[in-house]
Amino acid sequence: MIREQFEQFLGKARQELENKQQKFIAESDVSGYKEYWIDIPGSRLEFIEGQQAKISYEAICIGSWSQAKGSWMWAWAHDSFPEPVRRQSARLRELYEITGSPVFAEKEVPCNEPGALELTAMSIHHLDAIGMYRIPGEQAYLYVAVMRKIESQ
């Protein structure tokens, strides 16, 4: 992709994420839950009320953004994640072949918060996710793609 094509792709991905987020929040009411739980090895994001999960989603880890380091690290590069999680996330490396941008091939890249959201938007587009969720951590924010609702058993 040439720069102009990349900018168009990014703009489309940003708008798509905004639309998907509005729909995801409206249909799931996730903002109404006080607690959540991320089961990284199980690829599951749960929103909790009281002692039990009320709504669950399949989730794919995208990457993490560290304000202190000013960097983004792809989930496929995180040694702390189990191999199946890194393998799921490795699909995002395909964005390098699509765009030609080295940001999708490097394990860690300099990044600010708006940049983290842009990388997430392009990832959500590529994975055809229904939305995203940002999880605060002690050292970084983890960005996950929300793939589909898991129906209660």
PDB file of C-alpha atoms in Angstrom:
ATOM      1  CA  MET A   1       0.000   0.000   0.000  1.00  0.00           C
ATOM      2  CA  ILE A   2       1.139   3.491  -0.672  1.00  0.00           C
ATOM      3  CA  ARG A   3       0.752   6.085   2.081  1.00  0.00           C
ATOM      4  CA  GLU A   4      -2.537   7.429   0.711  1.00  0.00           C
ATOM      5  CA  GLN A   5      -4.046   3.928   0.591  1.00  0.00           C
ATOM      6  CA  PHE A   6      -2.849   3.243   4.126  1.00  0.00           C
ATOM      7  CA  GLU A   7      -4.456   6.461   5.374  1.00  0.00           C
ATOM      8  CA  GLN A   8      -7.735   5.446   3.697  1.00  0.00           C
ATOM      9  CA  PHE A   9      -7.511   1.977   5.267  1.00  0.00           C
ATOM     10  CA  LEU A  10      -6.850   3.514   8.678  1.00  0.00           C
ATOM     11  CA  GLY A  11      -9.736   5.978   8.318  1.00  0.00           C
ATOM     12  CA  LYS A  12     -12.106   3.182   7.344  1.00  0.00           C
ATOM     13  CA  ALA A  13     -10.911   1.031  10.273  1.00  0.00           C
ATOM     14  CA  ARG A  14     -11.363   3.917  12.738  1.00  0.00           C
ATOM     15  CA  GLN A  15     -14.924   4.590  11.559  1.00  0.00           C
ATOM     16  CA  GLU A  16     -15.730   0.892  11.577  1.00  0.00           C
ATOM     17  CA  LEU A  17     -14.466   0.549  15.158  1.00  0.00           C
ATOM     18  CA  GLU A  18     -16.505   3.550  16.277  1.00  0.00           C
ATOM     19  CA  ASN A  19     -19.657   2.047  14.732  1.00  0.00           C
ATOM     20  CA  LYS A  20     -18.948  -1.407  16.155  1.00  0.00           C
ATOM     21  CA  GLN A  21     -18.261   0.005  19.628  1.00  0.00           C
ATOM     22  CA  GLN A  22     -21.523   1.935  19.665  1.00  0.00           C
ATOM     23  CA  LYS A  23     -23.450  -1.186  18.672  1.00  0.00           C
ATOM     24  CA  PHE A  24     -21.518  -3.443  21.092  1.00  0.00           C
ATOM     25  CA  ILE A  25     -22.131  -1.120  24.046  1.00  0.00           C
ATOM     26  CA  ALA A  26     -25.795  -0.568  23.156  1.00  0.00           C
ATOM     27  CA  GLU A  27     -26.568  -4.268  22.700  1.00  0.00           C
ATOM     28  CA  SER A  28     -24.527  -5.637  25.606  1.00  0.00           C
ATOM     29  CA  ASP A  29     -24.736  -2.795  28.137  1.00  0.00           C
ATOM     30  CA  VAL A  30     -21.174  -3.661  29.238  1.00  0.00           C
ATOM     31  CA  SER A  31     -20.764  -0.161  30.639  1.00  0.00           C
ATOM     32  CA  GLY A  32     -23.422  -1.071  33.207  1.00  0.00           C
ATOM     33  CA  TYR A  33     -21.292  -3.786  34.813  1.00  0.00           C
ATOM     34  CA  LYS A  34     -19.012  -2.874  37.687  1.00  0.00           C
ATOM     35  CA  GLU A  35     -16.679  -5.846  37.270  1.00  0.00           C
ATOM     36  CA  TYR A  36     -15.154  -7.927  34.517  1.00  0.00           C
ATOM     37  CA  TRP A  37     -12.847 -10.917  34.322  1.00  0.00           C
ATOM     38  CA  ILE A  38     -10.434 -11.756  31.528  1.00  0.00           C
ATOM     39  CA  ASP A  39      -9.464 -15.407  31.170  1.00  0.00           C
ATOM     40  CA  ILE A  40      -6.485 -14.998  28.858  1.00  0.00           C
ATOM     41  CA  PRO A  41      -5.702 -18.725  28.390  1.00  0.00           C
ATOM     42  CA  GLY A  42      -9.415 -19.418  27.811  1.00  0.00           C
ATOM     43  CA  SER A  43      -9.856 -16.458  25.415  1.00  0.00           C
ATOM     44  CA  ARG A  44     -12.857 -15.310  27.400  1.00  0.00           C
ATOM     45  CA  LEU A  45     -14.022 -11.910  28.653  1.00  0.00           C
ATOM     46  CA  GLU A  46     -16.787 -11.924  31.269  1.00  0.00           C
ATOM     47  CA  PHE A  47     -18.819  -9.104  32.738  1.00  0.00           C
ATOM     48  CA  ILE A  48     -19.840  -9.878  36.297  1.00  0.00           C
ATOM     49  CA  GLU A  49     -22.676  -8.896  38.572  1.00  0.00           C
ATOM     50  CA  GLY A  50     -22.423 -10.115  42.137  1.00  0.00           C
ATOM     51  CA  GLN A  51     -20.654 -13.473  42.196  1.00  0.00           C
ATOM     52  CA  GLN A  52     -21.400 -14.727  38.699  1.00  0.00           C
ATOM     53  CA  ALA A  53     -20.775 -13.851  35.089  1.00  0.00           C
ATOM     54  CA  LYS A  54     -23.807 -12.299  33.448  1.00  0.00           C
ATOM     55  CA  ILE A  55     -22.424 -11.985  29.941  1.00  0.00           C
ATOM     56  CA  SER A  56     -19.413 -13.663  28.309  1.00  0.00           C
ATOM     57  CA  TYR A  57     -17.538 -13.107  25.069  1.00  0.00           C
ATOM     58  CA  GLU A  58     -14.867 -14.889  23.116  1.00  0.00           C
ATOM     59  CA  ALA A  59     -11.881 -12.546  23.060  1.00  0.00           C
ATOM     60  CA  ILE A  60      -8.563 -12.389  21.234  1.00  0.00           C
ATOM     61  CA  CYS A  61      -5.686 -10.465  22.781  1.00  0.00           C
ATOM     62  CA  ILE A  62      -4.427  -7.815  20.369  1.00  0.00           C
ATOM     63  CA  GLY A  63      -1.615  -6.123  22.254  1.00  0.00           C
ATOM     64  CA  SER A  64      -0.674  -3.893  25.131  1.00  0.00           C
ATOM     65  CA  TRP A  65       0.203  -0.238  25.389  1.00  0.00           C
ATOM     66  CA  SER A  66       2.544   1.039  28.090  1.00  0.00           C
ATOM     67  CA  GLN A  67       2.334   4.722  28.878  1.00  0.00           C
ATOM     68  CA  ALA A  68       5.544   4.541  30.919  1.00  0.00           C
ATOM     69  CA  LYS A  69       7.522   3.011  28.045  1.00  0.00           C
ATOM     70  CA  GLY A  70       5.618   4.834  25.316  1.00  0.00           C
ATOM     71  CA  SER A  71       5.324   1.597  23.398  1.00  0.00           C
ATOM     72  CA  TRP A  72       2.959  -0.996  21.956  1.00  0.00           C
ATOM     73  CA  MET A  73       3.684  -4.727  22.135  1.00  0.00           C
ATOM     74  CA  TRP A  74       1.706  -7.194  20.056  1.00  0.00           C
ATOM     75  CA  ALA A  75       0.109 -10.065  21.969  1.00  0.00           C
ATOM     76  CA  TRP A  76       1.827 -12.541  19.633  1.00  0.00           C
ATOM     77  CA  ALA A  77       5.150 -11.227  20.993  1.00  0.00           C
ATOM     78  CA  HIS A  78       4.265 -11.478  24.714  1.00  0.00           C
ATOM     79  CA  ASP A  79       6.256 -14.344  26.221  1.00  0.00           C
ATOM     80  CA  SER A  80       3.972 -14.198  29.258  1.00  0.00           C
ATOM     81  CA  PHE A  81       0.966 -15.309  27.173  1.00  0.00           C
ATOM     82  CA  PRO A  82       0.360 -19.024  26.565  1.00  0.00           C
ATOM     83  CA  GLU A  83       1.261 -20.325  23.103  1.00  0.00           C
ATOM     84  CA  PRO A  84      -2.398 -20.740  21.963  1.00  0.00           C
ATOM     85  CA  VAL A  85      -3.052 -17.062  22.795  1.00  0.00           C
ATOM     86  CA  ARG A  86       0.035 -15.941  20.871  1.00  0.00           C
ATOM     87  CA  ARG A  87      -0.992 -18.151  17.951  1.00  0.00           C
ATOM     88  CA  GLN A  88      -4.484 -16.563  17.841  1.00  0.00           C
ATOM     89  CA  SER A  89      -2.959 -13.113  17.869  1.00  0.00           C
ATOM     90  CA  ALA A  90      -0.406 -14.012  15.188  1.00  0.00           C
ATOM     91  CA  ARG A  91      -3.159 -13.561  12.593  1.00  0.00           C
ATOM     92  CA  LEU A  92      -2.538  -9.846  13.028  1.00  0.00           C
ATOM     93  CA  ARG A  93       0.890 -10.232  11.426  1.00  0.00           C
ATOM     94  CA  GLU A  94      -1.040 -10.679   8.156  1.00  0.00           C
ATOM     95  CA  LEU A  95      -1.595  -6.923   8.293  1.00  0.00           C
ATOM     96  CA  TYR A  96       2.081  -6.519   7.379  1.00  0.00           C
ATOM     97  CA  GLU A  97       1.501  -8.342   4.090  1.00  0.00           C
ATOM     98  CA  ILE A  98      -1.666  -6.335   3.453  1.00  0.00           C
ATOM     99  CA  THR A  99      -0.312  -2.885   4.307  1.00  0.00           C
ATOM    100  CA  GLY A 100       3.455  -3.232   4.005  1.00  0.00           C
ATOM    101  CA  SER A 101       3.773  -1.287   7.266  1.00  0.00           C
ATOM    102  CA  PRO A 102       6.582  -2.621   9.481  1.00  0.00           C
ATOM    103  CA  VAL A 103       4.554  -1.738  12.598  1.00  0.00           C
ATOM    104  CA  PHE A 104       2.706  -5.036  12.060  1.00  0.00           C
ATOM    105  CA  ALA A 105       5.916  -7.087  11.884  1.00  0.00           C
ATOM    106  CA  GLU A 106       7.848  -5.613  14.820  1.00  0.00           C
ATOM    107  CA  LYS A 107       7.261  -7.131  18.260  1.00  0.00           C
ATOM    108  CA  GLU A 108       7.317  -3.758  20.000  1.00  0.00           C
ATOM    109  CA  VAL A 109       7.032  -0.273  18.532  1.00  0.00           C
ATOM    110  CA  PRO A 110       7.087   3.285  19.899  1.00  0.00           C
ATOM    111  CA  CYS A 111       3.480   4.323  20.357  1.00  0.00           C
ATOM    112  CA  ASN A 112       1.255   6.861  22.081  1.00  0.00           C
ATOM    113  CA  GLU A 113      -2.307   6.202  23.245  1.00  0.00           C
ATOM    114  CA  PRO A 114      -4.029   7.410  20.038  1.00  0.00           C
ATOM    115  CA  GLY A 115      -1.640   5.173  18.093  1.00  0.00           C
ATOM    116  CA  ALA A 116      -2.624   2.192  20.248  1.00  0.00           C
ATOM    117  CA  LEU A 117      -6.248   2.842  19.369  1.00  0.00           C
ATOM    118  CA  GLU A 118      -5.377   3.035  15.668  1.00  0.00           C
ATOM    119  CA  LEU A 119      -3.544  -0.312  15.814  1.00  0.00           C
ATOM    120  CA  THR A 120      -6.542  -1.739  17.640  1.00  0.00           C
ATOM    121  CA  ALA A 121      -8.964  -0.377  15.032  1.00  0.00           C
ATOM    122  CA  MET A 122      -7.036  -1.994  12.179  1.00  0.00           C
ATOM    123  CA  SER A 123      -6.838  -5.234  14.177  1.00  0.00           C
ATOM    124  CA  ILE A 124     -10.589  -5.231  14.851  1.00  0.00           C
ATOM    125  CA  HIS A 125     -11.191  -4.746  11.133  1.00  0.00           C
ATOM    126  CA  HIS A 126      -8.820  -7.574  10.192  1.00  0.00           C
ATOM    127  CA  LEU A 127     -10.269 -10.009  12.754  1.00  0.00           C
ATOM    128  CA  ASP A 128     -13.854  -8.993  11.919  1.00  0.00           C
ATOM    129  CA  ALA A 129     -14.494  -8.553  15.642  1.00  0.00           C
ATOM    130  CA  ILE A 130     -17.698  -7.055  17.057  1.00  0.00           C
ATOM    131  CA  GLY A 131     -15.817  -4.596  19.255  1.00  0.00           C
ATOM    132  CA  MET A 132     -12.888  -4.090  21.584  1.00  0.00           C
ATOM    133  CA  TYR A 133     -12.238  -3.793  25.295  1.00  0.00           C
ATOM    134  CA  ARG A 134      -9.328  -2.064  27.014  1.00  0.00           C
ATOM    135  CA  ILE A 135      -8.194  -3.616  30.270  1.00  0.00           C
ATOM    136  CA  PRO A 136      -6.059  -1.570  32.669  1.00  0.00           C
ATOM    137  CA  GLY A 137      -3.068  -3.286  34.237  1.00  0.00           C
ATOM    138  CA  GLU A 138      -0.306  -2.284  36.621  1.00  0.00           C
ATOM    139  CA  GLN A 139       2.200  -1.650  33.828  1.00  0.00           C
ATOM    140  CA  ALA A 140       0.111  -1.433  30.663  1.00  0.00           C
ATOM    141  CA  TYR A 141      -3.338  -1.512  29.110  1.00  0.00           C
ATOM    142  CA  LEU A 142      -4.315  -4.750  27.374  1.00  0.00           C
ATOM    143  CA  TYR A 143      -6.443  -4.349  24.249  1.00  0.00           C
ATOM    144  CA  VAL A 144      -8.647  -7.287  23.275  1.00  0.00           C
ATOM    145  CA  ALA A 145     -10.877  -7.971  20.298  1.00  0.00           C
ATOM    146  CA  VAL A 146     -14.382  -9.009  21.309  1.00  0.00           C
ATOM    147  CA  MET A 147     -15.285 -11.722  18.822  1.00  0.00           C
ATOM    148  CA  ARG A 148     -18.706 -13.095  19.720  1.00  0.00           C
ATOM    149  CA  LYS A 149     -21.094 -13.552  22.612  1.00  0.00           C
ATOM    150  CA  ILE A 150     -20.897 -16.918  24.348  1.00  0.00           C
ATOM    151  CA  GLU A 151     -24.401 -18.115  25.079  1.00  0.00           C
ATOM    152  CA  SER A 152     -25.126 -19.372  28.607  1.00  0.00           C
ATOM    153  CA  GLN A 153     -25.287 -23.109  29.066  1.00  0.00           C
TER     154      GLN A 153
END
